[in-house]
Amino acid sequence: MKTIFEKSNNSGICLTDEKEDLSFLDKTVLRSEKCGLPQVGELEVLRHYKELSDRNFCIEKGFYPLGSCTMKYNPKVNELLASLEGYANLHPLSSDEDSQGALELMYMLQESLKKITGMDAVSLQPAAGAHGELTGMMIIKKYFEVKGDCRKKVIIPDSAHGTNPASAHMCGFDIVPVKSNEKGQVDISALKDVLDSDVAAIMMTNPNTLGIFEENVLEISKLMHDNGSLLYYDGANFNAIMGYTNPKLMGFDVVHLNLHKTFATPHGGGGPGAGPVGVVDALREFLPAPVIDFDGQKYFRNYNIKHSVGQVRSFYGNFGVLVRAYAYILMMGNNLRNATEDAVLNANYIKEKLKKYYDLPYDEPCMHEFVLSGERQKHDFGVTTLNIAKRLMDFNIHPPTVYFPLIVHEAIMVEPTESETKIKLDEFINAMIKIAKEAELEPEKILSAPHKTPVVRVDETNAARHPDLKFVDTH
Ligand SMILES: *Cc1c(COP(=O)(O)O)cnc(C)c1O
């Protein structure tokens, strides 16, 4: 594919242009050199960008079982609502009086998230899950400071998402890892071994990143609370429990949600997200200011929060994402648990169909995702998980998350989400079985994959740090 510069038949006009008749222009407005902008007609521009977007993979093009990321369908009506003029064009410095509609939406969303999480108060400010984690850790830190009990440590299971230790560390805590047992759950005796009076909190996600529900969560919360410690809930896996249970019932004190995952906003490529934080009553006075309040007549921004950790995001967060999330919640009515049921059913269906062909290190009923291992294919046929992921692209399937969580060798982490049909799930299952057979019979087909994508294999580190955005067809 040509670049738009290569498609241009000229790159602007300038003083030295001999072919053009420029006599009608004042010499002083002419450049001495061509400005280097592509000269293409509107139709050619449209075609160019359409062709570019066709090369991209997205949920609208195919199955996207990227574990942990919840790449589900994002209803298009959300886009329409987020772009309503009153929302999209509202100036962020408008007064409360002039922003009643937007404030009401934020207030109603806070109320919905309180119900969904069981928490007593919510801030919508954080701009992503990891940002919510950092905010939650700041709240926990300040809570102990105000108590005059400056605890230094945060316990994190070895199955955790990398952002958990990163957020706690950025906040100045020392990270204490705790290992998982043979069932893929927090090892209680290992937890007891590291629990002391310097532990501020444990950060957990439930189900954890193996897609396994932590059965001992109540025992863990009792242990932590008896120790004067708090529990932080990473809510990235919320579509596994919505409507069935909530972090409050499990004993958590601080929660973040990833609205862009669970509540259907297009994400990926660093696009805008939202990571609201919810807290129990005892931590309400530590939330980032302002929170949105209602005095019975007017909605307003409440800055009067005694021990607030301060504002963590300019203005009030990524407002467009908040609109989409609220629209999604309303559209689902009282049936958010239907999404949970389908997410869990879909994951278990695929897991059961594939466990004959790939290793399944934790052979347990899973929640919304599960983790296979490509160890057998690597050991027996020299085909690694990376190769399997690349081959899947030939089937118009986005590869699952690979090499995460770290405690599974050659990990293949599959999250089908609730929005896929059985036909799609079967297509994925069949592709994975075909690849398992190829690994045995014709491994070179996998080792040289993908065969149908615009770009074959890139140097992953360099591609991320120094992207070369020219489109070189490698076929
Ligand atoms: C996605 C994810 C995060 C981080 O959320 P971002 O919104 O990407 O910052 C944290 N924990 C888990 C388990 C996740 O899946």
Tab-separated table of C-alpha atoms and ligand atoms in Angstrom:
chain	number	residue	atom	x	y	z
A	1	MET	CA	0.000	0.000	0.000
A	2	LYS	CA	1.293	3.462	-0.916
A	3	THR	CA	1.622	6.242	1.619
A	4	ILE	CA	-0.564	9.268	1.110
A	5	PHE	CA	2.579	11.166	0.068
A	6	GLU	CA	3.247	8.614	-2.640
A	7	LYS	CA	-0.350	8.948	-3.798
A	8	SER	CA	0.068	12.705	-4.072
A	9	ASN	CA	0.913	13.898	-7.591
A	10	ASN	CA	2.498	17.038	-6.243
A	11	SER	CA	3.450	18.329	-2.852
A	12	GLY	CA	2.271	21.879	-3.026
A	13	ILE	CA	3.160	24.916	-5.052
A	14	CYS	CA	5.994	27.353	-4.497
A	15	LEU	CA	7.885	30.241	-6.016
A	16	THR	CA	10.126	28.072	-8.158
A	17	ASP	CA	7.259	26.213	-9.793
A	18	GLU	CA	7.672	26.578	-13.478
A	19	LYS	CA	4.795	24.459	-14.630
A	20	GLU	CA	2.159	26.397	-12.712
A	21	ASP	CA	0.870	29.790	-13.745
A	22	LEU	CA	1.222	31.709	-10.493
A	23	SER	CA	1.001	35.193	-11.911
A	24	PHE	CA	-2.336	35.796	-10.240
A	25	LEU	CA	-0.744	35.379	-6.789
A	26	ASP	CA	1.205	37.984	-4.896
A	27	LYS	CA	4.836	36.780	-4.686
A	28	THR	CA	4.943	37.538	-0.950
A	29	VAL	CA	2.346	34.836	-0.190
A	30	LEU	CA	4.232	32.118	-2.023
A	31	ARG	CA	6.562	29.719	-0.233
A	32	SER	CA	10.150	29.518	-1.344
A	33	GLU	CA	10.016	25.738	-1.084
A	34	LYS	CA	7.223	23.247	-1.440
A	35	CYS	CA	5.493	22.728	1.875
A	36	GLY	CA	5.529	18.933	1.661
A	37	LEU	CA	1.828	18.379	2.199
A	38	PRO	CA	0.198	15.688	0.092
A	39	GLN	CA	-2.090	16.947	-2.662
A	40	VAL	CA	-4.945	14.504	-3.008
A	41	GLY	CA	-8.609	14.921	-3.769
A	42	GLU	CA	-11.301	14.227	-1.202
A	43	LEU	CA	-12.243	10.878	-2.721
A	44	GLU	CA	-8.616	9.730	-2.705
A	45	VAL	CA	-8.287	10.761	0.945
A	46	LEU	CA	-11.389	8.751	1.826
A	47	ARG	CA	-10.119	5.715	-0.048
A	48	HIS	CA	-6.745	6.020	1.596
A	49	TYR	CA	-8.121	6.005	5.131
A	50	LYS	CA	-10.672	3.297	4.373
A	51	GLU	CA	-7.876	1.101	3.071
A	52	LEU	CA	-5.828	1.847	6.169
A	53	SER	CA	-8.675	1.026	8.527
A	54	ASP	CA	-9.332	-2.205	6.611
A	55	ARG	CA	-5.860	-3.325	7.584
A	56	ASN	CA	-6.595	-2.877	11.239
A	57	PHE	CA	-8.157	-5.611	13.329
A	58	CYS	CA	-11.132	-4.683	15.494
A	59	ILE	CA	-14.081	-6.265	17.260
A	60	GLU	CA	-16.268	-5.346	14.271
A	61	LYS	CA	-14.067	-7.555	12.083
A	62	GLY	CA	-13.703	-10.691	14.117
A	63	PHE	CA	-13.386	-12.599	17.387
A	64	TYR	CA	-11.134	-10.863	19.914
A	65	PRO	CA	-10.578	-13.194	22.905
A	66	LEU	CA	-7.843	-11.062	24.478
A	67	GLY	CA	-7.740	-12.337	28.060
A	68	SER	CA	-8.054	-9.741	30.830
A	69	CYS	CA	-9.006	-7.010	28.338
A	70	THR	CA	-12.721	-7.744	27.854
A	71	MET	CA	-12.937	-6.875	24.168
A	72	LYS	CA	-16.689	-7.175	23.999
A	73	TYR	CA	-19.193	-5.505	21.742
A	74	ASN	CA	-19.685	-1.804	22.403
A	75	PRO	CA	-23.196	-0.844	21.314
A	76	LYS	CA	-23.135	1.846	18.627
A	77	VAL	CA	-25.973	3.760	20.255
A	78	ASN	CA	-23.496	4.652	23.029
A	79	GLU	CA	-21.513	6.657	20.485
A	80	LEU	CA	-24.614	8.547	19.438
A	81	LEU	CA	-25.423	9.429	23.042
A	82	ALA	CA	-21.862	10.450	23.908
A	83	SER	CA	-21.836	12.791	20.933
A	84	LEU	CA	-25.091	14.574	21.816
A	85	GLU	CA	-24.324	18.255	21.530
A	86	GLY	CA	-25.199	19.063	25.140
A	87	TYR	CA	-22.610	16.551	26.341
A	88	ALA	CA	-19.924	16.777	23.687
A	89	ASN	CA	-19.830	20.578	23.486
A	90	LEU	CA	-20.220	21.416	27.153
A	91	HIS	CA	-17.210	23.475	28.231
A	92	PRO	CA	-15.454	21.841	31.182
A	93	LEU	CA	-15.195	25.217	32.947
A	94	SER	CA	-18.968	25.788	32.835
A	95	SER	CA	-20.608	26.523	36.168
A	96	ASP	CA	-22.574	23.875	38.058
A	97	GLU	CA	-25.702	25.808	37.189
A	98	ASP	CA	-24.999	25.506	33.467
A	99	SER	CA	-24.020	21.820	33.699
A	100	GLN	CA	-27.003	20.301	35.499
A	101	GLY	CA	-27.605	17.628	32.845
A	102	ALA	CA	-24.016	16.421	32.804
A	103	LEU	CA	-23.772	16.535	36.610
A	104	GLU	CA	-27.011	14.591	36.922
A	105	LEU	CA	-25.673	11.904	34.604
A	106	MET	CA	-22.485	11.642	36.655
A	107	TYR	CA	-24.455	11.505	39.892
A	108	MET	CA	-26.742	8.776	38.557
A	109	LEU	CA	-23.727	6.811	37.345
A	110	GLN	CA	-22.119	7.124	40.796
A	111	GLU	CA	-25.342	5.810	42.332
A	112	SER	CA	-25.469	2.877	39.887
A	113	LEU	CA	-21.857	1.961	40.558
A	114	LYS	CA	-22.505	2.097	44.301
A	115	LYS	CA	-25.285	-0.471	43.846
A	116	ILE	CA	-23.224	-2.653	41.532
A	117	THR	CA	-20.132	-2.719	43.766
A	118	GLY	CA	-21.876	-2.481	47.153
A	119	MET	CA	-19.618	0.455	48.026
A	120	ASP	CA	-20.834	3.545	49.927
A	121	ALA	CA	-19.231	6.313	47.846
A	122	VAL	CA	-17.737	6.607	44.373
A	123	SER	CA	-15.398	8.968	42.500
A	124	LEU	CA	-15.536	9.035	38.710
A	125	GLN	CA	-12.249	10.888	38.232
A	126	PRO	CA	-9.593	8.245	37.466
A	127	ALA	CA	-8.973	7.844	33.749
A	128	ALA	CA	-8.203	4.099	33.626
A	129	GLY	CA	-7.961	0.974	35.732
A	130	ALA	CA	-4.330	1.553	36.650
A	131	HIS	CA	-5.162	5.161	37.533
A	132	GLY	CA	-7.966	3.887	39.774
A	133	GLU	CA	-5.464	1.575	41.463
A	134	LEU	CA	-3.109	4.473	42.119
A	135	THR	CA	-5.990	6.562	43.483
A	136	GLY	CA	-7.103	3.668	45.701
A	137	MET	CA	-3.573	3.237	47.021
A	138	MET	CA	-3.356	6.983	47.740
A	139	ILE	CA	-6.598	6.696	49.709
A	140	ILE	CA	-5.270	3.748	51.711
A	141	LYS	CA	-1.981	5.529	52.359
A	142	LYS	CA	-3.691	8.679	53.591
A	143	TYR	CA	-6.086	6.649	55.747
A	144	PHE	CA	-3.163	5.183	57.657
A	145	GLU	CA	-1.364	8.535	57.818
A	146	VAL	CA	-4.392	10.192	59.391
A	147	LYS	CA	-4.587	7.315	61.876
A	148	GLY	CA	-0.928	7.890	62.720
A	149	ASP	CA	-0.148	4.293	61.737
A	150	CYS	CA	2.120	4.643	58.698
A	151	ARG	CA	2.165	1.128	57.268
A	152	LYS	CA	4.639	0.397	54.516
A	153	LYS	CA	3.666	-2.898	52.861
A	154	VAL	CA	1.090	-4.055	50.339
A	155	ILE	CA	0.571	-7.760	49.708
A	156	ILE	CA	-0.045	-8.834	46.099
A	157	PRO	CA	-0.706	-12.389	44.838
A	158	ASP	CA	1.780	-13.705	42.254
A	159	SER	CA	-1.053	-14.078	39.715
A	160	ALA	CA	-1.785	-10.308	39.776
A	161	HIS	CA	-1.902	-7.966	36.808
A	162	GLY	CA	1.359	-6.009	36.529
A	163	THR	CA	-0.374	-2.703	37.171
A	164	ASN	CA	-1.144	-3.779	40.772
A	165	PRO	CA	2.445	-3.850	42.060
A	166	ALA	CA	3.286	-0.875	39.839
A	167	SER	CA	0.505	1.286	41.339
A	168	ALA	CA	1.288	0.322	44.939
A	169	HIS	CA	4.982	0.941	44.355
A	170	MET	CA	4.370	4.332	42.725
A	171	CYS	CA	2.458	5.249	45.841
A	172	GLY	CA	5.498	4.463	47.973
A	173	PHE	CA	4.541	1.035	49.310
A	174	ASP	CA	6.847	-1.977	49.454
A	175	ILE	CA	5.418	-4.936	47.558
A	176	VAL	CA	5.141	-8.293	49.313
A	177	PRO	CA	4.265	-11.101	46.881
A	178	VAL	CA	2.213	-14.053	48.047
A	179	LYS	CA	2.185	-17.297	46.102
A	180	SER	CA	-0.747	-19.206	44.680
A	181	ASN	CA	-1.611	-22.748	45.716
A	182	GLU	CA	-2.160	-25.741	43.412
A	183	LYS	CA	-5.741	-24.605	42.787
A	184	GLY	CA	-4.513	-21.250	41.451
A	185	GLN	CA	-5.763	-19.375	44.500
A	186	VAL	CA	-4.048	-17.316	47.199
A	187	ASP	CA	-2.207	-19.690	49.522
A	188	ILE	CA	-3.642	-18.866	52.942
A	189	SER	CA	-0.710	-20.174	54.950
A	190	ALA	CA	1.720	-18.208	52.764
A	191	LEU	CA	-0.466	-15.158	53.366
A	192	LYS	CA	-0.365	-15.683	57.138
A	193	ASP	CA	3.435	-15.902	56.939
A	194	VAL	CA	3.767	-12.409	55.478
A	195	LEU	CA	1.027	-10.715	57.492
A	196	ASP	CA	2.328	-8.312	60.139
A	197	SER	CA	1.512	-4.936	61.644
A	198	ASP	CA	3.273	-3.126	58.792
A	199	VAL	CA	0.839	-4.423	56.141
A	200	ALA	CA	-1.479	-1.671	54.905
A	201	ALA	CA	-3.459	-3.721	52.400
A	202	ILE	CA	-3.797	-6.646	50.037
A	203	MET	CA	-4.632	-6.028	46.368
A	204	MET	CA	-6.695	-8.766	44.775
A	205	THR	CA	-8.894	-9.395	41.815
A	206	ASN	CA	-11.666	-11.958	42.118
A	207	PRO	CA	-11.926	-13.982	39.990
A	208	ASN	CA	-8.168	-13.711	39.694
A	209	THR	CA	-6.256	-13.452	36.426
A	210	LEU	CA	-6.431	-17.245	36.006
A	211	GLY	CA	-10.206	-16.811	35.798
A	212	ILE	CA	-10.564	-18.715	39.079
A	213	PHE	CA	-12.776	-17.558	41.906
A	214	GLU	CA	-10.904	-17.103	45.189
A	215	GLU	CA	-13.013	-19.387	47.400
A	216	ASN	CA	-11.278	-18.248	50.571
A	217	VAL	CA	-11.916	-14.570	50.041
A	218	LEU	CA	-13.994	-14.259	53.239
A	219	GLU	CA	-11.265	-15.888	55.304
A	220	ILE	CA	-8.734	-13.568	53.666
A	221	SER	CA	-10.780	-10.465	54.423
A	222	LYS	CA	-11.187	-11.535	58.037
A	223	LEU	CA	-7.437	-12.141	58.357
A	224	MET	CA	-6.679	-8.730	56.873
A	225	HIS	CA	-9.231	-6.814	58.922
A	226	ASP	CA	-8.184	-8.554	62.147
A	227	ASN	CA	-4.693	-7.320	61.298
A	228	GLY	CA	-5.968	-3.752	60.897
A	229	SER	CA	-5.274	-3.947	57.140
A	230	LEU	CA	-7.530	-3.004	54.211
A	231	LEU	CA	-8.517	-4.912	51.069
A	232	TYR	CA	-8.278	-3.429	47.564
A	233	TYR	CA	-10.385	-4.967	44.785
A	234	ASP	CA	-9.148	-4.736	41.189
A	235	GLY	CA	-12.475	-4.715	39.335
A	236	ALA	CA	-11.151	-5.470	35.853
A	237	ASN	CA	-12.864	-8.875	35.988
A	238	PHE	CA	-16.220	-7.508	36.987
A	239	ASN	CA	-18.112	-9.109	34.120
A	240	ALA	CA	-17.521	-12.399	35.940
A	241	ILE	CA	-19.547	-11.468	39.029
A	242	MET	CA	-21.905	-8.607	38.140
A	243	GLY	CA	-25.330	-9.072	39.676
A	244	TYR	CA	-24.250	-12.230	41.515
A	245	THR	CA	-22.032	-10.859	44.214
A	246	ASN	CA	-19.995	-7.740	44.852
A	247	PRO	CA	-16.711	-6.702	46.476
A	248	LYS	CA	-18.497	-5.375	49.579
A	249	LEU	CA	-19.964	-8.816	50.274
A	250	MET	CA	-16.471	-10.269	49.857
A	251	GLY	CA	-15.074	-7.849	52.447
A	252	PHE	CA	-13.257	-5.328	50.242
A	253	ASP	CA	-12.817	-1.682	51.264
A	254	VAL	CA	-11.691	-0.007	48.033
A	255	VAL	CA	-12.633	-0.944	44.465
A	256	HIS	CA	-11.902	0.269	40.985
A	257	LEU	CA	-13.939	-0.580	37.908
A	258	ASN	CA	-12.790	-0.437	34.300
A	259	LEU	CA	-15.779	1.204	32.639
A	260	HIS	CA	-14.113	0.712	29.249
A	261	LYS	CA	-14.036	-3.049	29.836
A	262	THR	CA	-17.128	-4.053	31.791
A	263	PHE	CA	-19.395	-1.212	30.724
A	264	ALA	CA	-18.712	-1.218	27.013
A	265	THR	CA	-16.562	1.626	25.744
A	266	PRO	CA	-14.262	0.922	22.781
A	267	HIS	CA	-10.727	0.652	24.137
A	268	GLY	CA	-7.254	-0.409	23.181
A	269	GLY	CA	-4.459	1.555	21.607
A	270	GLY	CA	-4.438	3.730	24.709
A	271	GLY	CA	-7.839	5.230	23.944
A	272	PRO	CA	-9.758	7.001	26.685
A	273	GLY	CA	-11.021	4.907	29.573
A	274	ALA	CA	-12.432	5.449	33.023
A	275	GLY	CA	-11.494	3.771	36.295
A	276	PRO	CA	-13.970	4.985	38.942
A	277	VAL	CA	-13.074	4.188	42.529
A	278	GLY	CA	-15.575	3.106	45.169
A	279	VAL	CA	-14.958	2.997	48.913
A	280	VAL	CA	-16.682	1.907	52.112
A	281	ASP	CA	-18.041	4.521	54.483
A	282	ALA	CA	-14.870	4.716	56.591
A	283	LEU	CA	-12.903	5.909	53.547
A	284	ARG	CA	-15.484	8.301	52.087
A	285	GLU	CA	-13.651	11.373	53.405
A	286	PHE	CA	-10.502	10.407	51.486
A	287	LEU	CA	-11.928	10.390	47.949
A	288	PRO	CA	-10.463	12.722	45.333
A	289	ALA	CA	-12.333	16.034	45.324
A	290	PRO	CA	-14.700	16.993	43.903
A	291	VAL	CA	-17.360	14.287	43.979
A	292	ILE	CA	-20.750	14.959	42.430
A	293	ASP	CA	-23.491	15.570	44.998
A	294	PHE	CA	-27.203	16.415	45.057
A	295	ASP	CA	-28.791	18.712	47.649
A	296	GLY	CA	-32.376	17.769	46.785
A	297	GLN	CA	-32.636	20.496	44.145
A	298	LYS	CA	-29.346	20.921	42.381
A	299	TYR	CA	-26.436	18.745	41.410
A	300	PHE	CA	-23.089	20.218	42.399
A	301	ARG	CA	-19.378	19.541	42.624
A	302	ASN	CA	-18.539	18.909	46.249
A	303	TYR	CA	-15.008	19.954	47.218
A	304	ASN	CA	-15.724	19.656	50.909
A	305	ILE	CA	-14.014	16.320	51.554
A	306	LYS	CA	-12.090	16.367	54.802
A	307	HIS	CA	-9.056	14.196	54.057
A	308	SER	CA	-9.279	14.212	50.258
A	309	VAL	CA	-6.225	12.885	48.461
A	310	GLY	CA	-6.782	15.810	46.065
A	311	GLN	CA	-7.859	15.935	42.462
A	312	VAL	CA	-6.349	13.102	40.386
A	313	ARG	CA	-7.543	14.115	36.934
A	314	SER	CA	-8.093	17.429	35.180
A	315	PHE	CA	-11.767	18.375	35.301
A	316	TYR	CA	-13.938	15.345	36.160
A	317	GLY	CA	-12.496	12.403	34.261
A	318	ASN	CA	-13.207	11.183	30.751
A	319	PHE	CA	-16.782	12.351	30.539
A	320	GLY	CA	-17.574	10.675	27.187
A	321	VAL	CA	-16.735	7.283	28.685
A	322	LEU	CA	-19.042	8.011	31.617
A	323	VAL	CA	-21.921	8.711	29.214
A	324	ARG	CA	-21.324	5.442	27.378
A	325	ALA	CA	-21.136	3.451	30.623
A	326	TYR	CA	-24.339	4.942	31.984
A	327	ALA	CA	-26.134	4.303	28.688
A	328	TYR	CA	-24.955	0.691	28.766
A	329	ILE	CA	-26.143	0.165	32.352
A	330	LEU	CA	-29.566	1.650	31.571
A	331	MET	CA	-29.893	-0.396	28.417
A	332	MET	CA	-29.208	-3.605	30.319
A	333	GLY	CA	-32.019	-2.756	32.746
A	334	ASN	CA	-31.853	-5.012	35.772
A	335	ASN	CA	-30.153	-7.691	33.758
A	336	LEU	CA	-26.436	-7.059	34.151
A	337	ARG	CA	-26.264	-10.580	35.546
A	338	ASN	CA	-27.229	-11.920	32.111
A	339	ALA	CA	-23.937	-10.584	30.787
A	340	THR	CA	-22.108	-12.356	33.610
A	341	GLU	CA	-23.880	-15.646	32.907
A	342	ASP	CA	-23.002	-15.559	29.211
A	343	ALA	CA	-19.399	-14.518	29.857
A	344	VAL	CA	-18.871	-17.408	32.273
A	345	LEU	CA	-20.732	-19.961	30.151
A	346	ASN	CA	-18.784	-19.007	27.014
A	347	ALA	CA	-15.422	-19.339	28.760
A	348	ASN	CA	-16.260	-22.732	30.260
A	349	TYR	CA	-17.541	-24.004	26.910
A	350	ILE	CA	-14.286	-23.190	25.135
A	351	LYS	CA	-12.160	-24.471	27.999
A	352	GLU	CA	-13.870	-27.856	28.026
A	353	LYS	CA	-13.555	-28.203	24.240
A	354	LEU	CA	-9.856	-27.326	24.181
A	355	LYS	CA	-8.444	-29.016	27.238
A	356	LYS	CA	-7.756	-32.236	25.340
A	357	TYR	CA	-5.529	-30.377	22.872
A	358	TYR	CA	-3.620	-27.990	25.148
A	359	ASP	CA	-2.391	-28.217	28.717
A	360	LEU	CA	-4.760	-26.707	31.273
A	361	PRO	CA	-2.634	-26.157	34.382
A	362	TYR	CA	-5.587	-25.247	36.621
A	363	ASP	CA	-8.344	-27.623	35.616
A	364	GLU	CA	-11.155	-26.000	37.580
A	365	PRO	CA	-14.500	-24.545	36.580
A	366	CYS	CA	-13.548	-21.053	35.408
A	367	MET	CA	-15.287	-17.726	35.538
A	368	HIS	CA	-15.155	-15.365	32.519
A	369	GLU	CA	-11.704	-16.453	31.302
A	370	PHE	CA	-9.204	-19.300	31.583
A	371	VAL	CA	-5.535	-19.923	30.938
A	372	LEU	CA	-4.171	-22.698	28.713
A	373	SER	CA	-0.502	-23.530	28.357
A	374	GLY	CA	1.356	-24.185	25.091
A	375	GLU	CA	4.014	-26.147	27.026
A	376	ARG	CA	3.204	-29.448	25.285
A	377	GLN	CA	3.431	-27.938	21.783
A	378	LYS	CA	6.693	-26.229	22.672
A	379	HIS	CA	8.272	-29.277	24.251
A	380	ASP	CA	7.099	-31.890	21.730
A	381	PHE	CA	7.123	-29.937	18.446
A	382	GLY	CA	9.110	-26.735	18.996
A	383	VAL	CA	6.008	-24.606	18.428
A	384	THR	CA	5.787	-21.838	21.023
A	385	THR	CA	2.781	-19.951	22.283
A	386	LEU	CA	3.915	-16.933	20.284
A	387	ASN	CA	3.827	-19.050	17.107
A	388	ILE	CA	0.347	-20.310	17.926
A	389	ALA	CA	-0.826	-16.727	18.488
A	390	LYS	CA	0.605	-15.646	15.112
A	391	ARG	CA	-1.055	-18.563	13.316
A	392	LEU	CA	-4.472	-17.654	14.756
A	393	MET	CA	-4.331	-14.394	12.816
A	394	ASP	CA	-4.687	-16.384	9.595
A	395	PHE	CA	-8.134	-17.425	10.825
A	396	ASN	CA	-9.241	-13.784	11.225
A	397	ILE	CA	-9.037	-14.158	14.992
A	398	HIS	CA	-7.224	-11.766	17.284
A	399	PRO	CA	-4.779	-13.836	19.347
A	400	PRO	CA	-5.553	-14.311	23.033
A	401	THR	CA	-3.324	-12.678	25.643
A	402	VAL	CA	-0.060	-14.622	25.773
A	403	TYR	CA	2.679	-15.105	28.388
A	404	PHE	CA	0.406	-13.684	31.081
A	405	PRO	CA	-0.282	-14.411	33.907
A	406	LEU	CA	3.375	-15.013	34.624
A	407	ILE	CA	2.802	-18.075	36.799
A	408	VAL	CA	1.715	-20.144	33.764
A	409	HIS	CA	4.481	-21.125	31.321
A	410	GLU	CA	3.633	-20.484	27.657
A	411	ALA	CA	0.329	-18.995	28.855
A	412	ILE	CA	-2.603	-18.566	26.464
A	413	MET	CA	-5.271	-16.537	28.238
A	414	VAL	CA	-8.692	-16.711	26.631
A	415	GLU	CA	-11.592	-14.368	27.376
A	416	PRO	CA	-14.450	-14.824	24.899
A	417	THR	CA	-16.723	-12.217	26.602
A	418	GLU	CA	-20.493	-12.357	26.770
A	419	SER	CA	-21.173	-10.843	23.370
A	420	GLU	CA	-20.181	-13.712	21.068
A	421	THR	CA	-22.418	-16.329	19.488
A	422	LYS	CA	-21.862	-20.074	19.737
A	423	ILE	CA	-20.976	-20.039	16.034
A	424	LYS	CA	-18.041	-17.697	16.723
A	425	LEU	CA	-16.929	-19.709	19.751
A	426	ASP	CA	-16.943	-22.870	17.611
A	427	GLU	CA	-14.901	-21.148	14.897
A	428	PHE	CA	-12.278	-20.304	17.495
A	429	ILE	CA	-12.336	-23.801	18.968
A	430	ASN	CA	-11.920	-25.338	15.505
A	431	ALA	CA	-9.034	-23.008	14.664
A	432	MET	CA	-7.262	-23.875	17.923
A	433	ILE	CA	-7.750	-27.614	17.313
A	434	LYS	CA	-6.486	-27.262	13.737
A	435	ILE	CA	-3.389	-25.464	15.015
A	436	ALA	CA	-2.771	-28.158	17.647
A	437	LYS	CA	-2.838	-30.753	14.845
A	438	GLU	CA	-0.618	-28.654	12.601
A	439	ALA	CA	1.909	-28.369	15.425
A	440	GLU	CA	2.228	-32.137	15.262
A	441	LEU	CA	2.086	-32.704	11.501
A	442	GLU	CA	3.267	-29.548	9.746
A	443	PRO	CA	4.863	-27.237	12.316
A	444	GLU	CA	6.565	-25.152	9.604
A	445	LYS	CA	3.125	-23.803	8.685
A	446	ILE	CA	2.862	-22.342	12.176
A	447	LEU	CA	6.471	-21.261	12.463
A	448	SER	CA	6.149	-19.098	9.342
A	449	ALA	CA	2.721	-17.665	10.226
A	450	PRO	CA	0.884	-15.417	9.795
A	451	HIS	CA	0.402	-15.885	6.052
A	452	LYS	CA	-2.536	-13.566	5.436
A	453	THR	CA	-1.792	-10.358	7.322
A	454	PRO	CA	-0.310	-7.158	5.848
A	455	VAL	CA	2.749	-7.458	8.086
A	456	VAL	CA	4.239	-10.814	9.068
A	457	ARG	CA	6.445	-10.595	12.128
A	458	VAL	CA	7.958	-7.564	13.708
A	459	ASP	CA	10.651	-7.070	16.280
A	460	GLU	CA	8.202	-6.660	19.135
A	461	THR	CA	10.321	-4.392	21.314
A	462	ASN	CA	11.413	-2.123	18.488
A	463	ALA	CA	7.941	-2.025	16.984
A	464	ALA	CA	6.579	-0.668	20.256
A	465	ARG	CA	9.385	1.822	20.910
A	466	HIS	CA	10.194	2.968	17.381
A	467	PRO	CA	7.130	2.291	15.265
A	468	ASP	CA	7.794	2.387	11.524
A	469	LEU	CA	4.498	3.559	10.150
A	470	LYS	CA	5.303	2.975	6.501
A	471	PHE	CA	3.296	0.164	5.032
A	472	VAL	CA	5.712	-2.311	3.661
A	473	ASP	CA	3.958	-5.354	2.305
A	474	THR	CA	6.006	-8.301	3.412
A	475	HIS	CA	4.326	-10.747	1.059
B	1	LIG	C1	-6.900	-4.172	32.340
B	1	LIG	C2	-6.520	-4.546	33.722
B	1	LIG	C3	-5.942	-3.612	34.590
B	1	LIG	C4	-5.526	-2.213	34.158
B	1	LIG	O1	-6.572	-1.463	33.653
B	1	LIG	P1	-6.327	-0.293	32.573
B	1	LIG	O2	-7.673	0.283	32.397
B	1	LIG	O3	-5.774	-0.954	31.359
B	1	LIG	O4	-5.354	0.671	33.190
B	1	LIG	C5	-5.690	-4.011	35.890
B	1	LIG	N1	-5.949	-5.254	36.309
B	1	LIG	C6	-6.488	-6.188	35.499
B	1	LIG	C7	-6.770	-7.572	36.033
B	1	LIG	C8	-6.781	-5.867	34.173
B	1	LIG	O5	-7.298	-6.789	33.353
